[in-house]
Short mmCIF file of C-alpha atoms in Angstrom, two decimals:
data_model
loop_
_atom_site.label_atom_id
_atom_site.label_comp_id
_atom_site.label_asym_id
_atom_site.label_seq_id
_atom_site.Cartn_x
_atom_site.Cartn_y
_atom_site.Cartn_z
CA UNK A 1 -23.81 2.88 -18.20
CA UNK A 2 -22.39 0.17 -16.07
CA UNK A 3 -19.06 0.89 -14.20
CA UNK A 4 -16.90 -2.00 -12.80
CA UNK A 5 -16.21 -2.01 -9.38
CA UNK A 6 -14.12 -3.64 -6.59
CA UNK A 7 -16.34 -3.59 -3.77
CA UNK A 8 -15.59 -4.53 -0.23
CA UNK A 9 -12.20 -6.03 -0.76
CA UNK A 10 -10.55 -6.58 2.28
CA UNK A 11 -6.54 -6.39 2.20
CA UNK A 12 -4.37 -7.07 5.22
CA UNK A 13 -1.61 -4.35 6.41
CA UNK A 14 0.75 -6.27 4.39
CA UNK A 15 -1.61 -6.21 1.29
CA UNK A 16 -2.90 -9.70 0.57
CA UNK A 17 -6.52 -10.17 -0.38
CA UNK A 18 -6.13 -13.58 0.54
CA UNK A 19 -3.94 -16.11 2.50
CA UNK A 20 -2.02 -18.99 1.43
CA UNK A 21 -2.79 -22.64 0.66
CA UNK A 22 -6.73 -22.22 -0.23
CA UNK A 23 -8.92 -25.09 0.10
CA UNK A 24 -12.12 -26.52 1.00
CA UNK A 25 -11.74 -25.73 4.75
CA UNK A 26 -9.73 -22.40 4.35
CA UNK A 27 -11.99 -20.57 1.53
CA UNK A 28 -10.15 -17.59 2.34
CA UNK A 29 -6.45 -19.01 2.26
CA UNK A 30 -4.71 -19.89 5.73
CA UNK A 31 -5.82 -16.60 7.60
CA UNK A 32 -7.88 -14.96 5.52
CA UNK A 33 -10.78 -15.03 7.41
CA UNK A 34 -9.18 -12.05 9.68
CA UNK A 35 -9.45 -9.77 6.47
CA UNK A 36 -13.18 -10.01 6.86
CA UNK A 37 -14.11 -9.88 10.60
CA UNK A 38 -15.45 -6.12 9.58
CA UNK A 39 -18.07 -7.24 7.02
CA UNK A 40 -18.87 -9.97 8.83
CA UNK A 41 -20.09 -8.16 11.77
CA UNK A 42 -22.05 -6.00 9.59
CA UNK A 43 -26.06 -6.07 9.40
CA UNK A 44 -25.86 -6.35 5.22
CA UNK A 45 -23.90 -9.62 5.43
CA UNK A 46 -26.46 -10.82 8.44
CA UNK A 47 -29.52 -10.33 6.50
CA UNK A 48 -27.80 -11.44 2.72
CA UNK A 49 -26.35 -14.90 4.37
CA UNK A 50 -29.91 -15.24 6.58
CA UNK A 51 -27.51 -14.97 9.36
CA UNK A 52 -30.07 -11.84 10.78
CA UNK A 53 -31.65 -13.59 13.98
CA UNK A 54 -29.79 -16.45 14.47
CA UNK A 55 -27.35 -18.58 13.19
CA UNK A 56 -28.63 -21.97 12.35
CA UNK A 57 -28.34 -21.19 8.29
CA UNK A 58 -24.54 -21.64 8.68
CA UNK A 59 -23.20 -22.92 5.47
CA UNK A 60 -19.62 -23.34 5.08
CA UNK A 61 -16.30 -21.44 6.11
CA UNK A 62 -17.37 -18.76 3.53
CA UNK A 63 -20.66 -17.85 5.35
CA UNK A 64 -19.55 -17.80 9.43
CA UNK A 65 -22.16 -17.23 11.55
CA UNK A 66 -22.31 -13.47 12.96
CA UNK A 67 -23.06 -12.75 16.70
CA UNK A 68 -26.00 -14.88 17.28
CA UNK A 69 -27.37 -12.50 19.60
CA UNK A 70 -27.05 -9.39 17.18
CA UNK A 71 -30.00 -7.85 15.42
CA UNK A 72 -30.78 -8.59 11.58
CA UNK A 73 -32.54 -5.17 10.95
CA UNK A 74 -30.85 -3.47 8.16
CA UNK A 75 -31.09 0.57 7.44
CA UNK A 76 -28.64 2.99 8.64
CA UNK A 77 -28.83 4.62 12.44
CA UNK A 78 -27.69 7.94 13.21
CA UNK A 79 -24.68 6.60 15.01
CA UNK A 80 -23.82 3.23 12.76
CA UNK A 81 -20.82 2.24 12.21
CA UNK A 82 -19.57 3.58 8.71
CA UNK A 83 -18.82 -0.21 7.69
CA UNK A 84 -22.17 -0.66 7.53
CA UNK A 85 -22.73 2.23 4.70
CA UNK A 86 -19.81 0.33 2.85
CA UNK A 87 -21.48 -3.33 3.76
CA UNK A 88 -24.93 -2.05 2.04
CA UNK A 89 -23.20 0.16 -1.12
CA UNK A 90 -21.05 -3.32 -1.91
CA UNK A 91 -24.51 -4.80 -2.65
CA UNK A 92 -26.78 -2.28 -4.34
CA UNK A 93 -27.41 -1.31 -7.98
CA UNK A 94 -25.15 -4.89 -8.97
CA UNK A 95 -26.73 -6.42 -12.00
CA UNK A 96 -23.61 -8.95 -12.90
CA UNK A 97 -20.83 -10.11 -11.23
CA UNK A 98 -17.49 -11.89 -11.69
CA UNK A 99 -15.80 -14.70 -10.10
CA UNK A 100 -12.76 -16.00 -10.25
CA UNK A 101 -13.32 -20.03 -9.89
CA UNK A 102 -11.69 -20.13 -6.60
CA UNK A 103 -14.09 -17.64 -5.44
CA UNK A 104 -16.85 -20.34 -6.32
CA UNK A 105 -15.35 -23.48 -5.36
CA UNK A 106 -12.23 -25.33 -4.43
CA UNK A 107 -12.42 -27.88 -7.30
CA UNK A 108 -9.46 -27.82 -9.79
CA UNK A 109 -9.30 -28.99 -13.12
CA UNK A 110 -12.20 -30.38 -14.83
CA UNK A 111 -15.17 -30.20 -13.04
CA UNK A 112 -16.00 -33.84 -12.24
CA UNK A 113 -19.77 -33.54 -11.90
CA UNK A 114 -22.84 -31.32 -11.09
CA UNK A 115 -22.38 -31.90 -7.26
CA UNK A 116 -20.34 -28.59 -6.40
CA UNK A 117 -22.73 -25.53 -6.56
CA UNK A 118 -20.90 -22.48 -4.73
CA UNK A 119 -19.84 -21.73 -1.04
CA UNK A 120 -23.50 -20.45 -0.46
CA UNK A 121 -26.13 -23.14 -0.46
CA UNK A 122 -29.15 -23.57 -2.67
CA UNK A 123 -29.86 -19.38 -2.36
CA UNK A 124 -26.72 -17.56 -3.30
CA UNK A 125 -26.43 -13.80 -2.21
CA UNK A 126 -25.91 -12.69 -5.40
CA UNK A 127 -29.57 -12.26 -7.45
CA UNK A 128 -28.37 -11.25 -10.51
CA UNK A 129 -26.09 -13.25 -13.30
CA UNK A 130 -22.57 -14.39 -11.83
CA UNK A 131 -19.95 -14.76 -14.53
CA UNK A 132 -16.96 -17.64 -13.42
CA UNK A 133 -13.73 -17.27 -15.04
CA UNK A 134 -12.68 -21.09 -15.96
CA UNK A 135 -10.39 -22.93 -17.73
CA UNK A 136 -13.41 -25.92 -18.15
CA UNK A 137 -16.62 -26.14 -19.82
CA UNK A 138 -19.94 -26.04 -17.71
CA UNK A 139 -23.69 -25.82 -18.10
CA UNK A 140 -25.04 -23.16 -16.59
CA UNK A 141 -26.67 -23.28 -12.62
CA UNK A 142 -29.41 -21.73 -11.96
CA UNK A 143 -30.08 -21.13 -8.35
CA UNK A 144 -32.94 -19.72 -6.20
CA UNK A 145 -33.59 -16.49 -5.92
CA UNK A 146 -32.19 -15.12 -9.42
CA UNK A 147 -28.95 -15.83 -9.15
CA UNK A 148 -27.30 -17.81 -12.28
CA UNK A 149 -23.65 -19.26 -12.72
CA UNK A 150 -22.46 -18.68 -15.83
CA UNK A 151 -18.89 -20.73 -16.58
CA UNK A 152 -17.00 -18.88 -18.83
CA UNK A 153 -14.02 -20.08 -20.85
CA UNK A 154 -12.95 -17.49 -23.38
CA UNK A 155 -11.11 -15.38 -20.25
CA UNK A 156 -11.48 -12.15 -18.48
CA UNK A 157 -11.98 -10.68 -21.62
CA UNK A 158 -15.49 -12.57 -22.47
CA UNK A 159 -16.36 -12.18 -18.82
CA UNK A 160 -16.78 -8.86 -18.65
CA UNK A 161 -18.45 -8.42 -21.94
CA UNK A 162 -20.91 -11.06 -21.20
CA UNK A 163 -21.20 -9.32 -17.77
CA UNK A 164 -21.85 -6.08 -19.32
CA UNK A 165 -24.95 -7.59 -21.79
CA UNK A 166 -26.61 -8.91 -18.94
CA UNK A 167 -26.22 -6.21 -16.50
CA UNK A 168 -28.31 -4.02 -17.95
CA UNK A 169 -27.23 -0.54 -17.47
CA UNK A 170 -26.41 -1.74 -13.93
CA UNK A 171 -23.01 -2.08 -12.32
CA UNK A 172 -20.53 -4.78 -12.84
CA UNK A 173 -18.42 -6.23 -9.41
CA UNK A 174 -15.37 -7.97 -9.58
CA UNK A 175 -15.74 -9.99 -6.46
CA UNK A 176 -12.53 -11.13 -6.87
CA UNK A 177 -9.85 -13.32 -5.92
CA UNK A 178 -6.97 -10.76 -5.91
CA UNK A 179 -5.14 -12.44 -9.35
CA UNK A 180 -9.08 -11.71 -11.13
CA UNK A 181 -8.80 -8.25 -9.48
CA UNK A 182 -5.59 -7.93 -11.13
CA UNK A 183 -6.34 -9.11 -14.51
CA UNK A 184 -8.78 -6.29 -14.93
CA UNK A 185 -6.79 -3.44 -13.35
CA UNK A 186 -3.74 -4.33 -15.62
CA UNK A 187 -6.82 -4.01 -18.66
CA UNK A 188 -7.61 -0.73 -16.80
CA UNK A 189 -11.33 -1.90 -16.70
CA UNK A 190 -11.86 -0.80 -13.19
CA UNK A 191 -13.50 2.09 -12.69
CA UNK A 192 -13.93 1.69 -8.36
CA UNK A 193 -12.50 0.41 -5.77
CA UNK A 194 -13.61 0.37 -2.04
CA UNK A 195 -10.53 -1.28 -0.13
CA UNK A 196 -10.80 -2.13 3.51
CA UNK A 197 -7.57 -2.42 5.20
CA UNK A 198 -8.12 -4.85 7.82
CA UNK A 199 -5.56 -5.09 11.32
CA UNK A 200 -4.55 -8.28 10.26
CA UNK A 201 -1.15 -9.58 9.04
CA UNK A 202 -0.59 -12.65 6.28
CA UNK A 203 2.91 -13.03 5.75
CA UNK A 204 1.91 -14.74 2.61
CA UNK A 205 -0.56 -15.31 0.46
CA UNK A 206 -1.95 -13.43 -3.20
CA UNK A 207 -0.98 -9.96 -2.97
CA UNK A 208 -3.73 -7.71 -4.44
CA UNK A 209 -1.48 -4.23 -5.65
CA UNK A 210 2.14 -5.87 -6.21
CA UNK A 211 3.21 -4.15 -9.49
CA UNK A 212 0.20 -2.12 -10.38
CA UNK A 213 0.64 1.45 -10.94
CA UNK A 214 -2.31 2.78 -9.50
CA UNK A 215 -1.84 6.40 -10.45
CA UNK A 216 -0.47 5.94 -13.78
CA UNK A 217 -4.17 3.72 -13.86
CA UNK A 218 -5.70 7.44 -12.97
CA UNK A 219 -6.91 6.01 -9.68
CA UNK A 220 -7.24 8.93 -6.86
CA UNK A 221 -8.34 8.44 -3.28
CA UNK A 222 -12.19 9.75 -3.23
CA UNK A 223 -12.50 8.78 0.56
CA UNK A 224 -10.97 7.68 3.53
CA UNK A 225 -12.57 6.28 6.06
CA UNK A 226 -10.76 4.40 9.14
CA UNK A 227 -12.49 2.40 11.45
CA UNK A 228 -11.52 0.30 14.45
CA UNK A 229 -12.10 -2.55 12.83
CA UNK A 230 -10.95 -1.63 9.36
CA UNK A 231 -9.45 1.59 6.87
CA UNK A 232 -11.84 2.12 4.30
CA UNK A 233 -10.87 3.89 1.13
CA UNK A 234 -12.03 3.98 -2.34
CA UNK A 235 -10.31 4.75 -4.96
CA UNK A 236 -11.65 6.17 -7.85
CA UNK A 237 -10.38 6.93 -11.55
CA UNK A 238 -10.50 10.22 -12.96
CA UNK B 1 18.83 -4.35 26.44
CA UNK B 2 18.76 -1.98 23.49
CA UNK B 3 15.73 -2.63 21.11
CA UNK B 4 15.92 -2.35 16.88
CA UNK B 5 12.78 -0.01 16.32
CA UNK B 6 11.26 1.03 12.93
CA UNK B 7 9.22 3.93 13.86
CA UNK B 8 6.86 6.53 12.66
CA UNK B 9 7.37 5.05 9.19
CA UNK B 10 5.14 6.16 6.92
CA UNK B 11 3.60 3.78 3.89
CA UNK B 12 1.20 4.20 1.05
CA UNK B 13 -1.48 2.30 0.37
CA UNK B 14 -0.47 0.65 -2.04
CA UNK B 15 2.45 -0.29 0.09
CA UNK B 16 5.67 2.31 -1.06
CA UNK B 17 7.70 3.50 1.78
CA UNK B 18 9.09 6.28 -0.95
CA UNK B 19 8.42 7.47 -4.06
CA UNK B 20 10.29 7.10 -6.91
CA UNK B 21 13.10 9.35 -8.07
CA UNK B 22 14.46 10.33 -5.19
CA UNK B 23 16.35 13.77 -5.46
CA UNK B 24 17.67 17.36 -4.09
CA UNK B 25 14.08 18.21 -4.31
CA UNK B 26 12.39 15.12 -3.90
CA UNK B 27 13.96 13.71 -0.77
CA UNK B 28 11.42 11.49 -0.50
CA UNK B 29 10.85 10.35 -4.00
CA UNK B 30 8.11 11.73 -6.39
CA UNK B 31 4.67 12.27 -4.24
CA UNK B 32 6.42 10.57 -1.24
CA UNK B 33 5.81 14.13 0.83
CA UNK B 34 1.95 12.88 0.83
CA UNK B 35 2.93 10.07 3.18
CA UNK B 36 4.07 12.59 5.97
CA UNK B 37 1.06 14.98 6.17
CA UNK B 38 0.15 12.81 9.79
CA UNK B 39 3.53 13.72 11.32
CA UNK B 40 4.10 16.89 9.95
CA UNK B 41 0.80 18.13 11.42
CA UNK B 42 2.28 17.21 14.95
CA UNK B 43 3.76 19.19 17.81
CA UNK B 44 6.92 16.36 18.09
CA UNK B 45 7.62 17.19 14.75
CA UNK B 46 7.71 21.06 14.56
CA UNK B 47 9.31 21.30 17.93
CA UNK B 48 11.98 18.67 16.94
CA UNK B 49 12.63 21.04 13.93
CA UNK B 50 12.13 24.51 15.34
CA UNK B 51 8.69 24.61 13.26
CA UNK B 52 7.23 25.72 17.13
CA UNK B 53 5.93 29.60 16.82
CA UNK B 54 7.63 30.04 13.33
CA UNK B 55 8.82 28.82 10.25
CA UNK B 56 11.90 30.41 9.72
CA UNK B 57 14.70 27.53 10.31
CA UNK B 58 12.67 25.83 7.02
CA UNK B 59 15.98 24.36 6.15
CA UNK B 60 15.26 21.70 2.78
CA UNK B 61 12.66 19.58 1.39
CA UNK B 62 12.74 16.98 4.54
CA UNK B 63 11.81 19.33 7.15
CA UNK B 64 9.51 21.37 5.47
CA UNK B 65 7.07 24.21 7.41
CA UNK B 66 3.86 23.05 9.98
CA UNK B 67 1.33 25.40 9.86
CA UNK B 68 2.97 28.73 10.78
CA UNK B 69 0.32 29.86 13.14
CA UNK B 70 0.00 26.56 14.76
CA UNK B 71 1.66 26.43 19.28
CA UNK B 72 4.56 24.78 19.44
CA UNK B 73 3.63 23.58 22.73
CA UNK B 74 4.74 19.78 23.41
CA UNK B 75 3.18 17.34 25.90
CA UNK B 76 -0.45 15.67 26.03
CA UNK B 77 -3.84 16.71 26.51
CA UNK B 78 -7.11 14.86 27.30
CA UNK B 79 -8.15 15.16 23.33
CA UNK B 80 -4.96 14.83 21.59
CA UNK B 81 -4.98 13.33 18.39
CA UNK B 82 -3.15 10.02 18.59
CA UNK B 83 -0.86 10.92 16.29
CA UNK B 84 1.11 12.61 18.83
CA UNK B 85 1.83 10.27 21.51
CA UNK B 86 3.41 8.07 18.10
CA UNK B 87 5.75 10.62 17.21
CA UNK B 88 6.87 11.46 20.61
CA UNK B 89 7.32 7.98 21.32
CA UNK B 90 9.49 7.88 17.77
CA UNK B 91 11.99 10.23 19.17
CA UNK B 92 12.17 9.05 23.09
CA UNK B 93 14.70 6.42 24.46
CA UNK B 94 16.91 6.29 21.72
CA UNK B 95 20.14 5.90 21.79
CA UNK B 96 21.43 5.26 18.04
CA UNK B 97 19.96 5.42 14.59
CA UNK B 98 20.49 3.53 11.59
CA UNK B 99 20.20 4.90 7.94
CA UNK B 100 20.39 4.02 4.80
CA UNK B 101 22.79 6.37 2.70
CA UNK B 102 19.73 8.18 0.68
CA UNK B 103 18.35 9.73 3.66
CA UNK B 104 21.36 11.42 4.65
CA UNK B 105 21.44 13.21 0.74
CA UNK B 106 20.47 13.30 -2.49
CA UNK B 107 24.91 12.50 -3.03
CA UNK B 108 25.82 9.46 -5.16
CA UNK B 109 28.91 7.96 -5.50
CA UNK B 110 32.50 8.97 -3.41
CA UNK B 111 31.80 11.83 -1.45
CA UNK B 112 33.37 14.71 -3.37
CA UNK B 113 33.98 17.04 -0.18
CA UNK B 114 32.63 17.58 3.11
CA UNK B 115 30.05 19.80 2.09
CA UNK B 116 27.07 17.95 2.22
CA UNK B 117 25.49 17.50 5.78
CA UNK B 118 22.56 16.13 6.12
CA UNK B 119 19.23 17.57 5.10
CA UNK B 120 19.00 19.30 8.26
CA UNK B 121 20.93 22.32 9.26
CA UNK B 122 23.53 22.49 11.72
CA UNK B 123 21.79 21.04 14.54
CA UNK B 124 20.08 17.98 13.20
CA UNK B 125 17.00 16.51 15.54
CA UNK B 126 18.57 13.39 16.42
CA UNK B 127 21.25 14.54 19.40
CA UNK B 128 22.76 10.77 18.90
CA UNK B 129 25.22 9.06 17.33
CA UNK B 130 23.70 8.58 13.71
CA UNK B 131 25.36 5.58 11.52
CA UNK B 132 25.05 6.17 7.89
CA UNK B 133 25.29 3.05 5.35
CA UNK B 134 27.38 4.25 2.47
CA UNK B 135 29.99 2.46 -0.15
CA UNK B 136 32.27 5.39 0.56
CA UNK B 137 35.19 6.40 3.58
CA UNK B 138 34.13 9.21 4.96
CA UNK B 139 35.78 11.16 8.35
CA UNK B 140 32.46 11.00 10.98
CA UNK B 141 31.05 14.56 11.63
CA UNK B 142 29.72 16.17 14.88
CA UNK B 143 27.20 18.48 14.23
CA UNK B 144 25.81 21.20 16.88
CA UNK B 145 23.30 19.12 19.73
CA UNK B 146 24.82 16.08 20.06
CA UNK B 147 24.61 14.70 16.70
CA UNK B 148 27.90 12.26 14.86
CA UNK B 149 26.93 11.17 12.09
CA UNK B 150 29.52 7.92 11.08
CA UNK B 151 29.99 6.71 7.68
CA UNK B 152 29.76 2.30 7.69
CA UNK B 153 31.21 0.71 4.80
CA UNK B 154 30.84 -2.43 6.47
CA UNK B 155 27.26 -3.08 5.59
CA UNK B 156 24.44 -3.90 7.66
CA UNK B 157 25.79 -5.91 10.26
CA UNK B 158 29.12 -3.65 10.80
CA UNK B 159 26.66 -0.77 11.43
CA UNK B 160 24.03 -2.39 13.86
CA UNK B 161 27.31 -3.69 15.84
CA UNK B 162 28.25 -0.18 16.27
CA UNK B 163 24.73 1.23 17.04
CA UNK B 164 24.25 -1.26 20.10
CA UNK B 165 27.82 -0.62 21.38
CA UNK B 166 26.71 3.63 20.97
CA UNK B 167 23.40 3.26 22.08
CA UNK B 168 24.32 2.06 25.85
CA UNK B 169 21.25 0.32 26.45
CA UNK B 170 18.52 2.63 25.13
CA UNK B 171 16.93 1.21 21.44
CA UNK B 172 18.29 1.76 18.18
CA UNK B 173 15.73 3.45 15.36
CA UNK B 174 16.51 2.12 12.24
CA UNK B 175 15.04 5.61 10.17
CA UNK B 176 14.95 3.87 6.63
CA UNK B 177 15.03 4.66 3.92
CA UNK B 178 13.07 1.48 2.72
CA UNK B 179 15.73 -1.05 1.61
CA UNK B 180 17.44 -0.70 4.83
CA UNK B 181 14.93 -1.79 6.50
CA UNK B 182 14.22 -4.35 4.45
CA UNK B 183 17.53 -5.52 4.89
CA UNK B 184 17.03 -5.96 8.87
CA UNK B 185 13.81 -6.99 8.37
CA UNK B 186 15.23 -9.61 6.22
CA UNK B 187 17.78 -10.69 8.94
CA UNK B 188 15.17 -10.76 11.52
CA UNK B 189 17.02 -7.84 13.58
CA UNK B 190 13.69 -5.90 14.17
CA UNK B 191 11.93 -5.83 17.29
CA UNK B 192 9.44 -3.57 16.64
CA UNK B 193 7.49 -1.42 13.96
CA UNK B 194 5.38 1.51 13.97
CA UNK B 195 3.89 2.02 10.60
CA UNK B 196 1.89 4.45 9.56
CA UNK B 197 -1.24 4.22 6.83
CA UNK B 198 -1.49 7.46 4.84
CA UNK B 199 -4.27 8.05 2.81
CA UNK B 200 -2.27 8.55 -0.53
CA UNK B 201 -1.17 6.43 -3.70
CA UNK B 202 2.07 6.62 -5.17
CA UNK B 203 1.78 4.41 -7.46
CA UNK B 204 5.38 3.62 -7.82
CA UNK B 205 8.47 3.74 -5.46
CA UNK B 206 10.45 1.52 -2.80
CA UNK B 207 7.71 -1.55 -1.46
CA UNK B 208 8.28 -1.63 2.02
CA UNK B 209 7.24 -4.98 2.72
CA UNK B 210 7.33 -6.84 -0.64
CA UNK B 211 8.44 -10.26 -0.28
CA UNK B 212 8.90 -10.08 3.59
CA UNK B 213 6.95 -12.76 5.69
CA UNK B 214 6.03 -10.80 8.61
CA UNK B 215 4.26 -13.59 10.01
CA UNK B 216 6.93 -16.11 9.53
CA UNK B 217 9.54 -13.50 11.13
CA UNK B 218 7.18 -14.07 14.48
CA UNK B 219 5.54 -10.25 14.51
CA UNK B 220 1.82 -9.70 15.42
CA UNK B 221 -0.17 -6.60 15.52
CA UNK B 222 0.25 -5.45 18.73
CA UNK B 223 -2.01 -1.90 18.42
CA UNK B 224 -3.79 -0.49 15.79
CA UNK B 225 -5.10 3.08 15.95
CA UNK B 226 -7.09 4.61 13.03
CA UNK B 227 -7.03 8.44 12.75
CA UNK B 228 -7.72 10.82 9.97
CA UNK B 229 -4.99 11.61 8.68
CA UNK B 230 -3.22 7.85 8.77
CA UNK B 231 -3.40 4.36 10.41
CA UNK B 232 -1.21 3.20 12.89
CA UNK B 233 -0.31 0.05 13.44
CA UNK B 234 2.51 -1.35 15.72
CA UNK B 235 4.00 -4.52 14.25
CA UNK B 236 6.15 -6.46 17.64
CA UNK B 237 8.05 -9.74 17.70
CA UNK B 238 7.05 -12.50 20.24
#
């Protein structure tokens, strides 16, 4: 039975998931990169963007380059960093995800052509069926390596049932942005969430929590884990 | 020059400051106690309210008992959990404090009699003058150790006034409850903020931060210190 998570969703101390003013140079929002400097030092976001060994495959804000000097072997170490457990679980046993469309592009309105295909290049990191919420109609892309955009217009609702059909018994992440995140915690369709509170402050931006009642949504902290580069918890219902 | 301070100041994550329904037994809101474990656990705390070798001056809901067996000892050593050194520094070169009228008492409304003083005992930890924001006259009282608490109907800016002219030179702790500091937050009076992370949802409550650019108002993080039991981060101006 597929759950639906919220996997490696970085919040700043002031709790936005994602700064203001987002565009095609500031994927994040103004500032939103800082939410992510712990993933992005991680070996499971090396190795998914091909940014292992060097950095040359550098594809756009979304994808920065890591340390072009670290190592791109993945697998835990006695001593790792426990991002890295939380890096590798964000990715494993996914068989659908869902997008909000400013998580795959920063085009607005209709989409004028073919000519925007992600943040990710021609092999997204995905592998598996990714279901965009839109307001506009849109042929499916299929990209290398198994991943597929599917443009859906019927709402969160269609999203996640369409996600569910195609995941196959497998899980189901909501990759976000923080107003999709919302949409299906006010449903109460989230079953996870893995937070990471990152030392960084907005000011402004999309707030991910404002005016959801977490406990009365049954969620309980199931681990705690701070970091010096990030607080991870996860919250779990039940 | 005296400094505003916010200190030791616990949030959720999901951002309350307090839980809601604040009360006799419920001083800090429903499930706001969860916020405190960090500082409660600490040797500043238990000496500060005679928790040291005993628990027998257990005097209300907002100084509640430390683990009775635990020293009492103060000061550092090599291995002491950073928690410490943040709530001595929370109680050392003040000179004032600033609160809002619910953390003096669970009273609403014109003071019916003198009877209510404070939550804590005769000799309350502060050993300063203590301004108190309330809608109602009230004759200041001097409690045992050095403690006044005034009553300011003036607002905000009457009371701050009067805290800087008390405080001769050492900083002024603005102790919360949340909309009070919200208020100087607001105003841009704060100089500095220790917050602290817990690991617990309340779901509901007082926001601390809500709709407060703390990027606009010119603060960056200036330390960040995960532990177990909470995050710390300090928040300065400049």
């Amino acid at each position: 039975m597929s759950k639906v998570k919220v996997l490696a969703f970085s919040i700043s101390l002031d709790g936005f998931g994602a700064g203001p003013n987002q565009g095609l140079e500031t994927p994040m929002g103004e500032g939103g990169m800082a939410l992510h400097q712990w993933f992005m030092k991680t070996r499971a976001f090396r190795s998914a963007t091909g940014h292992g060994g060097d950095d040359a495959a550098a594809e756009g804000g979304a994808a920065p380059s890591g340390d072009a000097d670290a190592s791109g072997d993945s697998g835990a170490t006695a001593a790792e960093n426990p991002s890295e457990r939380f890096a590798r679980d964000a990715m494993s046993n996914l068989g659908a995800w869902i997008l909000g469309r400013n998580m795959f592009g920063p085009v607005r309105g209709p989409w004028p052509d073919d000519e925007w295909k992600g943040w990710w290049g021609d092999e997204p990191p995905y592998h598996v069926p990714v279901f965009v919420l839109t307001h506009h109609k849109r042929a499916p892309l299929e990209m290398a390596g198994g991943t597929t955009f599917h443009f859906v217009t019927g709402g969160a609702q269609e999203a996640l049932a369409r996600a569910r059909e195609a995941a196959g018994g497998r899980d189901i992440r909501v990759g976000g942005g923080p107003s999709t995140v919302r949409q299906y915690l006010a449903a109460g369709q989230i079953d996870e969430m893995h937070l990471a509170i990152s030392p960084a402050l907005l000011g402004r931006g999309e707030p991910l929590l404002a005016g959801i009642d977490l406990v009365a949504g049954g969620f309980r902290v199931a681990e705690h884990v701070p970091t010096a580069d990030a607080t991870h918890v996860v919250l779990r219902r039940g």
